C-alpha cells in the first residue's frame, strides 16, 4: 500500500524516533490503515494497533501482511482489557484520535496501559474557542498551505472524522490533573503534542 503525507503523518518520524529509544511493546490507538505501525515495527519488539473502524483494520491487515511483530485489534480502546503488568506498553501513541473519545476516560485508560517508565505521546486536535486560538489558527493558514504544496498536497485515507470539542486550555487543564508533569504544547498543522513519562513507582 502507498505511503502518503498529511497533517497527521507529518509527525510520524518524530514519534518513531521517540518510540525506538525504548523499543519493547508499542500501542497505536486509532491506528487506521496501519501506516504508523508499519514505520514503528522495525524498532519495537511488538506493535499493537487498535481501531474501531473494521474497514480501516482490513486495510491495515493488507499493509502489514508481511510484518511478523504486529497485532491488530478491531475494537474500542476504552473497552480494551487492561494488560497484565508484564504486557503493558513501553510507548503509547495516539494520533488525531483523542478527540473521538471522552477526554478524561481516554487519558485515564492510557495511563493504565502504559508501563512504569514508559512514555505517552499524543498528537491531537483542539477546538478554537478563545481569541488567541482563532488568531493563531489564522496566522498559520498561509504557511501551512505552503507546506502542504511542498509535500505534494494533503492526502487522507478514508477514516472517520470528528470535530474536536475541547480547547487547548481545557485539554491542558485535564491533562495536568490526570498526568502530573505532562508537557502540552501547540504544534504546527493545527495540532498539539502531549508527552508524559509514567513514573517508575506507579503501577
mmCIF file with all atom_site columns, C-alpha atoms in Angstrom:
data_model
loop_
_atom_site.group_PDB
_atom_site.id
_atom_site.type_symbol
_atom_site.label_atom_id
_atom_site.label_alt_id
_atom_site.label_comp_id
_atom_site.label_asym_id
_atom_site.label_entity_id
_atom_site.label_seq_id
_atom_site.pdbx_PDB_ins_code
_atom_site.Cartn_x
_atom_site.Cartn_y
_atom_site.Cartn_z
_atom_site.occupancy
_atom_site.B_iso_or_equiv
_atom_site.pdbx_formal_charge
_atom_site.auth_seq_id
_atom_site.auth_comp_id
_atom_site.auth_asym_id
_atom_site.auth_atom_id
_atom_site.pdbx_PDB_model_num
ATOM 1   C CA . UNK A 1 1   ? 0.000   0.000   0.000  1.00 0.00 ? 1   UNK A CA 1
ATOM 2   C CA . UNK A 1 2   ? 1.071   3.564   -0.635 1.00 0.00 ? 2   UNK A CA 1
ATOM 3   C CA . UNK A 1 3   ? 2.971   5.902   1.661  1.00 0.00 ? 3   UNK A CA 1
ATOM 4   C CA . UNK A 1 4   ? 1.255   9.275   1.861  1.00 0.00 ? 4   UNK A CA 1
ATOM 5   C CA . UNK A 1 5   ? 1.565   12.636  3.634  1.00 0.00 ? 5   UNK A CA 1
ATOM 6   C CA . UNK A 1 6   ? -0.927  14.682  5.620  1.00 0.00 ? 6   UNK A CA 1
ATOM 7   C CA . UNK A 1 7   ? -1.095  16.740  8.814  1.00 0.00 ? 7   UNK A CA 1
ATOM 8   C CA . UNK A 1 8   ? -1.005  13.577  10.920 1.00 0.00 ? 8   UNK A CA 1
ATOM 9   C CA . UNK A 1 9   ? 1.698   11.623  9.114  1.00 0.00 ? 9   UNK A CA 1
ATOM 10  C CA . UNK A 1 10  ? 3.840   14.767  9.307  1.00 0.00 ? 10  UNK A CA 1
ATOM 11  C CA . UNK A 1 11  ? 4.551   13.757  12.920 1.00 0.00 ? 11  UNK A CA 1
ATOM 12  C CA . UNK A 1 12  ? 5.342   10.098  12.245 1.00 0.00 ? 12  UNK A CA 1
ATOM 13  C CA . UNK A 1 13  ? 9.112   10.488  12.007 1.00 0.00 ? 13  UNK A CA 1
ATOM 14  C CA . UNK A 1 14  ? 9.479   12.136  15.404 1.00 0.00 ? 14  UNK A CA 1
ATOM 15  C CA . UNK A 1 15  ? 7.089   9.634   17.002 1.00 0.00 ? 15  UNK A CA 1
ATOM 16  C CA . UNK A 1 16  ? 9.068   6.710   15.618 1.00 0.00 ? 16  UNK A CA 1
ATOM 17  C CA . UNK A 1 17  ? 12.372  8.282   16.699 1.00 0.00 ? 17  UNK A CA 1
ATOM 18  C CA . UNK A 1 18  ? 10.959  8.710   20.200 1.00 0.00 ? 18  UNK A CA 1
ATOM 19  C CA . UNK A 1 19  ? 9.494   5.204   20.451 1.00 0.00 ? 19  UNK A CA 1
ATOM 20  C CA . UNK A 1 20  ? 12.643  3.450   19.264 1.00 0.00 ? 20  UNK A CA 1
ATOM 21  C CA . UNK A 1 21  ? 14.550  4.866   22.245 1.00 0.00 ? 21  UNK A CA 1
ATOM 22  C CA . UNK A 1 22  ? 12.581  2.413   24.390 1.00 0.00 ? 22  UNK A CA 1
ATOM 23  C CA . UNK A 1 23  ? 11.703  -0.411  21.986 1.00 0.00 ? 23  UNK A CA 1
ATOM 24  C CA . UNK A 1 24  ? 9.569   -3.006  23.734 1.00 0.00 ? 24  UNK A CA 1
ATOM 25  C CA . UNK A 1 25  ? 5.822   -3.047  23.158 1.00 0.00 ? 25  UNK A CA 1
ATOM 26  C CA . UNK A 1 26  ? 4.195   -0.088  21.399 1.00 0.00 ? 26  UNK A CA 1
ATOM 27  C CA . UNK A 1 27  ? 0.468   0.661   21.221 1.00 0.00 ? 27  UNK A CA 1
ATOM 28  C CA . UNK A 1 28  ? -1.033  2.838   18.474 1.00 0.00 ? 28  UNK A CA 1
ATOM 29  C CA . UNK A 1 29  ? -4.529  3.966   19.470 1.00 0.00 ? 29  UNK A CA 1
ATOM 30  C CA . UNK A 1 30  ? -6.626  4.721   16.391 1.00 0.00 ? 30  UNK A CA 1
ATOM 31  C CA . UNK A 1 31  ? -4.151  3.013   14.067 1.00 0.00 ? 31  UNK A CA 1
ATOM 32  C CA . UNK A 1 32  ? -6.252  3.491   10.924 1.00 0.00 ? 32  UNK A CA 1
ATOM 33  C CA . UNK A 1 33  ? -4.703  1.810   7.890  1.00 0.00 ? 33  UNK A CA 1
ATOM 34  C CA . UNK A 1 34  ? -1.507  0.935   9.774  1.00 0.00 ? 34  UNK A CA 1
ATOM 35  C CA . UNK A 1 35  ? 0.993   3.348   8.225  1.00 0.00 ? 35  UNK A CA 1
ATOM 36  C CA . UNK A 1 36  ? 2.448   4.391   11.581 1.00 0.00 ? 36  UNK A CA 1
ATOM 37  C CA . UNK A 1 37  ? 2.563   0.748   12.724 1.00 0.00 ? 37  UNK A CA 1
ATOM 38  C CA . UNK A 1 38  ? 4.498   -0.093  9.560  1.00 0.00 ? 38  UNK A CA 1
ATOM 39  C CA . UNK A 1 39  ? 7.040   2.577   10.420 1.00 0.00 ? 39  UNK A CA 1
ATOM 40  C CA . UNK A 1 40  ? 7.257   1.558   14.092 1.00 0.00 ? 40  UNK A CA 1
ATOM 41  C CA . UNK A 1 41  ? 7.589   -2.202  13.595 1.00 0.00 ? 41  UNK A CA 1
ATOM 42  C CA . UNK A 1 42  ? 11.335  -2.334  12.754 1.00 0.00 ? 42  UNK A CA 1
ATOM 43  C CA . UNK A 1 43  ? 12.182  -0.632  16.054 1.00 0.00 ? 43  UNK A CA 1
ATOM 44  C CA . UNK A 1 44  ? 9.864   -2.410  18.508 1.00 0.00 ? 44  UNK A CA 1
ATOM 45  C CA . UNK A 1 45  ? 9.557   -5.868  19.954 1.00 0.00 ? 45  UNK A CA 1
ATOM 46  C CA . UNK A 1 46  ? 5.840   -5.807  19.238 1.00 0.00 ? 46  UNK A CA 1
ATOM 47  C CA . UNK A 1 47  ? 3.450   -3.208  17.850 1.00 0.00 ? 47  UNK A CA 1
ATOM 48  C CA . UNK A 1 48  ? -0.256  -3.309  18.598 1.00 0.00 ? 48  UNK A CA 1
ATOM 49  C CA . UNK A 1 49  ? -2.824  -1.235  16.728 1.00 0.00 ? 49  UNK A CA 1
ATOM 50  C CA . UNK A 1 50  ? -6.423  -0.762  17.796 1.00 0.00 ? 50  UNK A CA 1
ATOM 51  C CA . UNK A 1 51  ? -9.178  0.930   15.807 1.00 0.00 ? 51  UNK A CA 1
ATOM 52  C CA . UNK A 1 52  ? -12.994 0.683   15.921 1.00 0.00 ? 52  UNK A CA 1
ATOM 53  C CA . UNK A 1 53  ? -13.291 1.012   12.136 1.00 0.00 ? 53  UNK A CA 1
ATOM 54  C CA . UNK A 1 54  ? -13.372 -2.504  10.638 1.00 0.00 ? 54  UNK A CA 1
ATOM 55  C CA . UNK A 1 55  ? -12.603 -1.242  7.132  1.00 0.00 ? 55  UNK A CA 1
ATOM 56  C CA . UNK A 1 56  ? -9.516  0.610   8.374  1.00 0.00 ? 56  UNK A CA 1
ATOM 57  C CA . UNK A 1 57  ? -8.345  -2.523  10.182 1.00 0.00 ? 57  UNK A CA 1
ATOM 58  C CA . UNK A 1 58  ? -8.743  -4.545  6.978  1.00 0.00 ? 58  UNK A CA 1
ATOM 59  C CA . UNK A 1 59  ? -6.582  -2.028  5.128  1.00 0.00 ? 59  UNK A CA 1
ATOM 60  C CA . UNK A 1 60  ? -4.041  -2.290  7.936  1.00 0.00 ? 60  UNK A CA 1
ATOM 61  C CA . UNK A 1 61  ? -4.050  -6.092  7.615  1.00 0.00 ? 61  UNK A CA 1
ATOM 62  C CA . UNK A 1 62  ? -3.245  -5.738  3.924  1.00 0.00 ? 62  UNK A CA 1
ATOM 63  C CA . UNK A 1 63  ? -0.488  -3.201  4.562  1.00 0.00 ? 63  UNK A CA 1
ATOM 64  C CA . UNK A 1 64  ? 1.077   -5.257  7.358  1.00 0.00 ? 64  UNK A CA 1
ATOM 65  C CA . UNK A 1 65  ? 0.590   -8.763  5.956  1.00 0.00 ? 65  UNK A CA 1
ATOM 66  C CA . UNK A 1 66  ? 4.344   -9.375  5.794  1.00 0.00 ? 66  UNK A CA 1
ATOM 67  C CA . UNK A 1 67  ? 5.130   -7.870  9.215  1.00 0.00 ? 67  UNK A CA 1
ATOM 68  C CA . UNK A 1 68  ? 5.522   -10.531 11.900 1.00 0.00 ? 68  UNK A CA 1
ATOM 69  C CA . UNK A 1 69  ? 5.546   -8.434  15.092 1.00 0.00 ? 69  UNK A CA 1
ATOM 70  C CA . UNK A 1 70  ? 2.208   -6.660  14.683 1.00 0.00 ? 70  UNK A CA 1
ATOM 71  C CA . UNK A 1 71  ? -1.154  -7.330  16.317 1.00 0.00 ? 71  UNK A CA 1
ATOM 72  C CA . UNK A 1 72  ? -4.305  -5.599  15.067 1.00 0.00 ? 72  UNK A CA 1
ATOM 73  C CA . UNK A 1 73  ? -7.423  -5.199  17.186 1.00 0.00 ? 73  UNK A CA 1
ATOM 74  C CA . UNK A 1 74  ? -10.765 -4.101  15.768 1.00 0.00 ? 74  UNK A CA 1
ATOM 75  C CA . UNK A 1 75  ? -12.356 -2.518  18.808 1.00 0.00 ? 75  UNK A CA 1
ATOM 76  C CA . UNK A 1 76  ? -12.883 0.407   21.154 1.00 0.00 ? 76  UNK A CA 1
ATOM 77  C CA . UNK A 1 77  ? -9.824  1.412   23.141 1.00 0.00 ? 77  UNK A CA 1
ATOM 78  C CA . UNK A 1 78  ? -11.979 2.435   26.108 1.00 0.00 ? 78  UNK A CA 1
ATOM 79  C CA . UNK A 1 79  ? -13.269 -1.139  26.467 1.00 0.00 ? 79  UNK A CA 1
ATOM 80  C CA . UNK A 1 80  ? -9.930  -2.813  25.779 1.00 0.00 ? 80  UNK A CA 1
ATOM 81  C CA . UNK A 1 81  ? -8.866  -5.066  28.673 1.00 0.00 ? 81  UNK A CA 1
ATOM 82  C CA . UNK A 1 82  ? -6.017  -3.738  30.803 1.00 0.00 ? 82  UNK A CA 1
ATOM 83  C CA . UNK A 1 83  ? -2.965  -5.895  30.013 1.00 0.00 ? 83  UNK A CA 1
ATOM 84  C CA . UNK A 1 84  ? -1.027  -7.644  32.755 1.00 0.00 ? 84  UNK A CA 1
ATOM 85  C CA . UNK A 1 85  ? 1.911   -5.745  34.230 1.00 0.00 ? 85  UNK A CA 1
ATOM 86  C CA . UNK A 1 86  ? 4.466   -7.557  32.062 1.00 0.00 ? 86  UNK A CA 1
ATOM 87  C CA . UNK A 1 87  ? 2.426   -6.865  28.896 1.00 0.00 ? 87  UNK A CA 1
ATOM 88  C CA . UNK A 1 88  ? 1.929   -3.140  29.372 1.00 0.00 ? 88  UNK A CA 1
ATOM 89  C CA . UNK A 1 89  ? 3.374   -0.822  26.774 1.00 0.00 ? 89  UNK A CA 1
ATOM 90  C CA . UNK A 1 90  ? 6.715   0.974   26.709 1.00 0.00 ? 90  UNK A CA 1
ATOM 91  C CA . UNK A 1 91  ? 5.200   3.593   24.397 1.00 0.00 ? 91  UNK A CA 1
ATOM 92  C CA . UNK A 1 92  ? 1.565   4.511   23.855 1.00 0.00 ? 92  UNK A CA 1
ATOM 93  C CA . UNK A 1 93  ? 0.855   6.684   20.811 1.00 0.00 ? 93  UNK A CA 1
ATOM 94  C CA . UNK A 1 94  ? -2.391  8.358   19.837 1.00 0.00 ? 94  UNK A CA 1
ATOM 95  C CA . UNK A 1 95  ? -2.540  10.456  16.655 1.00 0.00 ? 95  UNK A CA 1
ATOM 96  C CA . UNK A 1 96  ? -5.653  12.508  15.849 1.00 0.00 ? 96  UNK A CA 1
ATOM 97  C CA . UNK A 1 97  ? -7.836  10.113  17.845 1.00 0.00 ? 97  UNK A CA 1
ATOM 98  C CA . UNK A 1 98  ? -8.207  11.537  21.349 1.00 0.00 ? 98  UNK A CA 1
ATOM 99  C CA . UNK A 1 99  ? -10.968 13.924  20.263 1.00 0.00 ? 99  UNK A CA 1
ATOM 100 C CA . UNK A 1 100 ? -13.067 10.914  19.157 1.00 0.00 ? 100 UNK A CA 1
ATOM 101 C CA . UNK A 1 101 ? -13.196 9.729   22.786 1.00 0.00 ? 101 UNK A CA 1
ATOM 102 C CA . UNK A 1 102 ? -14.165 11.103  26.163 1.00 0.00 ? 102 UNK A CA 1
ATOM 103 C CA . UNK A 1 103 ? -11.062 13.074  27.162 1.00 0.00 ? 103 UNK A CA 1
ATOM 104 C CA . UNK A 1 104 ? -10.897 12.114  30.832 1.00 0.00 ? 104 UNK A CA 1
ATOM 105 C CA . UNK A 1 105 ? -11.747 8.435   30.304 1.00 0.00 ? 105 UNK A CA 1
ATOM 106 C CA . UNK A 1 106 ? -9.213  8.083   27.490 1.00 0.00 ? 106 UNK A CA 1
ATOM 107 C CA . UNK A 1 107 ? -6.362  9.684   29.434 1.00 0.00 ? 107 UNK A CA 1
ATOM 108 C CA . UNK A 1 108 ? -7.054  7.526   32.478 1.00 0.00 ? 108 UNK A CA 1
ATOM 109 C CA . UNK A 1 109 ? -7.060  4.381   30.321 1.00 0.00 ? 109 UNK A CA 1
ATOM 110 C CA . UNK A 1 110 ? -3.834  5.393   28.552 1.00 0.00 ? 110 UNK A CA 1
ATOM 111 C CA . UNK A 1 111 ? -2.231  5.890   31.961 1.00 0.00 ? 111 UNK A CA 1
ATOM 112 C CA . UNK A 1 112 ? -3.279  2.365   32.948 1.00 0.00 ? 112 UNK A CA 1
ATOM 113 C CA . UNK A 1 113 ? -1.972  0.543   29.872 1.00 0.00 ? 113 UNK A CA 1
ATOM 114 C CA . UNK A 1 114 ? 1.390   2.342   29.933 1.00 0.00 ? 114 UNK A CA 1
ATOM 115 C CA . UNK A 1 115 ? 4.214   0.530   31.703 1.00 0.00 ? 115 UNK A CA 1
ATOM 116 C CA . UNK A 1 116 ? 6.069   2.248   34.560 1.00 0.00 ? 116 UNK A CA 1
ATOM 117 C CA . UNK A 1 117 ? 8.885   4.238   32.951 1.00 0.00 ? 117 UNK A CA 1
ATOM 118 C CA . UNK A 1 118 ? 7.028   4.286   29.629 1.00 0.00 ? 118 UNK A CA 1
ATOM 119 C CA . UNK A 1 119 ? 6.033   7.314   27.587 1.00 0.00 ? 119 UNK A CA 1
ATOM 120 C CA . UNK A 1 120 ? 2.659   8.514   26.333 1.00 0.00 ? 120 UNK A CA 1
ATOM 121 C CA . UNK A 1 121 ? 2.713   10.555  23.109 1.00 0.00 ? 121 UNK A CA 1
ATOM 122 C CA . UNK A 1 122 ? -0.454  12.195  21.820 1.00 0.00 ? 122 UNK A CA 1
ATOM 123 C CA . UNK A 1 123 ? -0.816  14.304  18.692 1.00 0.00 ? 123 UNK A CA 1
ATOM 124 C CA . UNK A 1 124 ? -4.253  15.849  18.950 1.00 0.00 ? 124 UNK A CA 1
ATOM 125 C CA . UNK A 1 125 ? -6.672  18.431  17.642 1.00 0.00 ? 125 UNK A CA 1
ATOM 126 C CA . UNK A 1 126 ? -8.275  21.126  19.762 1.00 0.00 ? 126 UNK A CA 1
ATOM 127 C CA . UNK A 1 127 ? -11.266 23.381  19.207 1.00 0.00 ? 127 UNK A CA 1
ATOM 128 C CA . UNK A 1 128 ? -10.694 27.100  18.642 1.00 0.00 ? 128 UNK A CA 1
ATOM 129 C CA . UNK A 1 129 ? -12.584 28.878  21.420 1.00 0.00 ? 129 UNK A CA 1
ATOM 130 C CA . UNK A 1 130 ? -10.536 31.831  22.658 1.00 0.00 ? 130 UNK A CA 1
ATOM 131 C CA . UNK A 1 131 ? -9.454  34.874  20.695 1.00 0.00 ? 131 UNK A CA 1
ATOM 132 C CA . UNK A 1 132 ? -5.856  33.621  20.899 1.00 0.00 ? 132 UNK A CA 1
ATOM 133 C CA . UNK A 1 133 ? -6.907  30.280  19.397 1.00 0.00 ? 133 UNK A CA 1
ATOM 134 C CA . UNK A 1 134 ? -8.523  31.986  16.414 1.00 0.00 ? 134 UNK A CA 1
ATOM 135 C CA . UNK A 1 135 ? -5.615  34.395  15.913 1.00 0.00 ? 135 UNK A CA 1
ATOM 136 C CA . UNK A 1 136 ? -3.014  31.630  15.930 1.00 0.00 ? 136 UNK A CA 1
ATOM 137 C CA . UNK A 1 137 ? -5.046  29.478  13.541 1.00 0.00 ? 137 UNK A CA 1
ATOM 138 C CA . UNK A 1 138 ? -5.417  32.432  11.199 1.00 0.00 ? 138 UNK A CA 1
ATOM 139 C CA . UNK A 1 139 ? -1.703  33.212  11.267 1.00 0.00 ? 139 UNK A CA 1
ATOM 140 C CA . UNK A 1 140 ? -0.855  29.599  10.439 1.00 0.00 ? 140 UNK A CA 1
ATOM 141 C CA . UNK A 1 141 ? -3.159  29.320  7.451  1.00 0.00 ? 141 UNK A CA 1
ATOM 142 C CA . UNK A 1 142 ? -0.737  30.601  4.792  1.00 0.00 ? 142 UNK A CA 1
ATOM 143 C CA . UNK A 1 143 ? 2.446   28.813  5.978  1.00 0.00 ? 143 UNK A CA 1
ATOM 144 C CA . UNK A 1 144 ? 0.531   25.550  6.337  1.00 0.00 ? 144 UNK A CA 1
ATOM 145 C CA . UNK A 1 145 ? -0.849  25.836  2.803  1.00 0.00 ? 145 UNK A CA 1
ATOM 146 C CA . UNK A 1 146 ? 2.691   26.433  1.549  1.00 0.00 ? 146 UNK A CA 1
ATOM 147 C CA . UNK A 1 147 ? 3.919   23.311  3.385  1.00 0.00 ? 147 UNK A CA 1
ATOM 148 C CA . UNK A 1 148 ? 1.013   21.293  2.004  1.00 0.00 ? 148 UNK A CA 1
ATOM 149 C CA . UNK A 1 149 ? 2.052   22.201  -1.531 1.00 0.00 ? 149 UNK A CA 1
ATOM 150 C CA . UNK A 1 150 ? 5.695   21.447  -0.770 1.00 0.00 ? 150 UNK A CA 1
ATOM 151 C CA . UNK A 1 151 ? 4.686   17.899  0.187  1.00 0.00 ? 151 UNK A CA 1
ATOM 152 C CA . UNK A 1 152 ? 2.551   17.404  -2.894 1.00 0.00 ? 152 UNK A CA 1
ATOM 153 C CA . UNK A 1 153 ? -0.754  18.177  -1.206 1.00 0.00 ? 153 UNK A CA 1
ATOM 154 C CA . UNK A 1 154 ? -2.806  16.647  1.554  1.00 0.00 ? 154 UNK A CA 1
ATOM 155 C CA . UNK A 1 155 ? -3.767  13.003  1.157  1.00 0.00 ? 155 UNK A CA 1
ATOM 156 C CA . UNK A 1 156 ? -6.143  11.447  3.629  1.00 0.00 ? 156 UNK A CA 1
ATOM 157 C CA . UNK A 1 157 ? -7.134  7.793   3.888  1.00 0.00 ? 157 UNK A CA 1
ATOM 158 C CA . UNK A 1 158 ? -10.830 7.065   4.242  1.00 0.00 ? 158 UNK A CA 1
ATOM 159 C CA . UNK A 1 159 ? -11.179 7.459   8.010  1.00 0.00 ? 159 UNK A CA 1
ATOM 160 C CA . UNK A 1 160 ? -13.827 8.690   10.397 1.00 0.00 ? 160 UNK A CA 1
ATOM 161 C CA . UNK A 1 161 ? -13.809 12.431  11.039 1.00 0.00 ? 161 UNK A CA 1
ATOM 162 C CA . UNK A 1 162 ? -14.994 14.238  14.157 1.00 0.00 ? 162 UNK A CA 1
ATOM 163 C CA . UNK A 1 163 ? -14.716 17.854  15.256 1.00 0.00 ? 163 UNK A CA 1
ATOM 164 C CA . UNK A 1 164 ? -12.709 18.443  18.443 1.00 0.00 ? 164 UNK A CA 1
ATOM 165 C CA . UNK A 1 165 ? -14.777 19.548  21.434 1.00 0.00 ? 165 UNK A CA 1
ATOM 166 C CA . UNK A 1 166 ? -12.236 20.847  23.946 1.00 0.00 ? 166 UNK A CA 1
ATOM 167 C CA . UNK A 1 167 ? -9.946  23.855  23.564 1.00 0.00 ? 167 UNK A CA 1
ATOM 168 C CA . UNK A 1 168 ? -6.222  23.585  24.203 1.00 0.00 ? 168 UNK A CA 1
ATOM 169 C CA . UNK A 1 169 ? -6.793  25.322  27.552 1.00 0.00 ? 169 UNK A CA 1
ATOM 170 C CA . UNK A 1 170 ? -9.419  22.767  28.585 1.00 0.00 ? 170 UNK A CA 1
ATOM 171 C CA . UNK A 1 171 ? -7.237  19.886  27.400 1.00 0.00 ? 171 UNK A CA 1
ATOM 172 C CA . UNK A 1 172 ? -4.218  21.214  29.277 1.00 0.00 ? 172 UNK A CA 1
ATOM 173 C CA . UNK A 1 173 ? -6.221  21.531  32.495 1.00 0.00 ? 173 UNK A CA 1
ATOM 174 C CA . UNK A 1 174 ? -7.464  17.938  32.321 1.00 0.00 ? 174 UNK A CA 1
ATOM 175 C CA . UNK A 1 175 ? -4.078  16.555  31.292 1.00 0.00 ? 175 UNK A CA 1
ATOM 176 C CA . UNK A 1 176 ? -2.291  18.209  34.208 1.00 0.00 ? 176 UNK A CA 1
ATOM 177 C CA . UNK A 1 177 ? -4.884  16.825  36.611 1.00 0.00 ? 177 UNK A CA 1
ATOM 178 C CA . UNK A 1 178 ? -4.586  13.229  35.368 1.00 0.00 ? 178 UNK A CA 1
ATOM 179 C CA . UNK A 1 179 ? -0.961  13.175  34.177 1.00 0.00 ? 179 UNK A CA 1
ATOM 180 C CA . UNK A 1 180 ? 1.075   15.366  36.554 1.00 0.00 ? 180 UNK A CA 1
ATOM 181 C CA . UNK A 1 181 ? 4.203   16.700  34.886 1.00 0.00 ? 181 UNK A CA 1
ATOM 182 C CA . UNK A 1 182 ? 2.944   16.158  31.342 1.00 0.00 ? 182 UNK A CA 1
ATOM 183 C CA . UNK A 1 183 ? 4.058   18.548  28.604 1.00 0.00 ? 183 UNK A CA 1
ATOM 184 C CA . UNK A 1 184 ? 1.304   20.062  26.449 1.00 0.00 ? 184 UNK A CA 1
ATOM 185 C CA . UNK A 1 185 ? 2.431   22.204  23.520 1.00 0.00 ? 185 UNK A CA 1
ATOM 186 C CA . UNK A 1 186 ? 0.820   23.696  20.459 1.00 0.00 ? 186 UNK A CA 1
ATOM 187 C CA . UNK A 1 187 ? 2.347   22.307  17.287 1.00 0.00 ? 187 UNK A CA 1
ATOM 188 C CA . UNK A 1 188 ? 2.237   23.103  13.587 1.00 0.00 ? 188 UNK A CA 1
ATOM 189 C CA . UNK A 1 189 ? -0.604  21.863  11.338 1.00 0.00 ? 189 UNK A CA 1
ATOM 190 C CA . UNK A 1 190 ? -3.249  22.882  13.921 1.00 0.00 ? 190 UNK A CA 1
ATOM 191 C CA . UNK A 1 191 ? -2.100  20.112  16.246 1.00 0.00 ? 191 UNK A CA 1
ATOM 192 C CA . UNK A 1 192 ? -0.857  19.864  19.820 1.00 0.00 ? 192 UNK A CA 1
ATOM 193 C CA . UNK A 1 193 ? 1.520   17.415  21.493 1.00 0.00 ? 193 UNK A CA 1
ATOM 194 C CA . UNK A 1 194 ? 1.082   15.752  24.868 1.00 0.00 ? 194 UNK A CA 1
ATOM 195 C CA . UNK A 1 195 ? 4.146   13.959  26.221 1.00 0.00 ? 195 UNK A CA 1
ATOM 196 C CA . UNK A 1 196 ? 4.139   12.196  29.589 1.00 0.00 ? 196 UNK A CA 1
ATOM 197 C CA . UNK A 1 197 ? 6.605   9.830   31.219 1.00 0.00 ? 197 UNK A CA 1
ATOM 198 C CA . UNK A 1 198 ? 4.995   7.450   33.686 1.00 0.00 ? 198 UNK A CA 1
ATOM 199 C CA . UNK A 1 199 ? 6.937   7.349   36.964 1.00 0.00 ? 199 UNK A CA 1
ATOM 200 C CA . UNK A 1 200 ? 8.517   4.010   37.731 1.00 0.00 ? 200 UNK A CA 1
ATOM 201 C CA . UNK A 1 201 ? 6.745   3.824   41.086 1.00 0.00 ? 201 UNK A CA 1
ATOM 202 C CA . UNK A 1 202 ? 3.221   3.981   39.554 1.00 0.00 ? 202 UNK A CA 1
ATOM 203 C CA . UNK A 1 203 ? 1.677   0.660   38.506 1.00 0.00 ? 203 UNK A CA 1
#
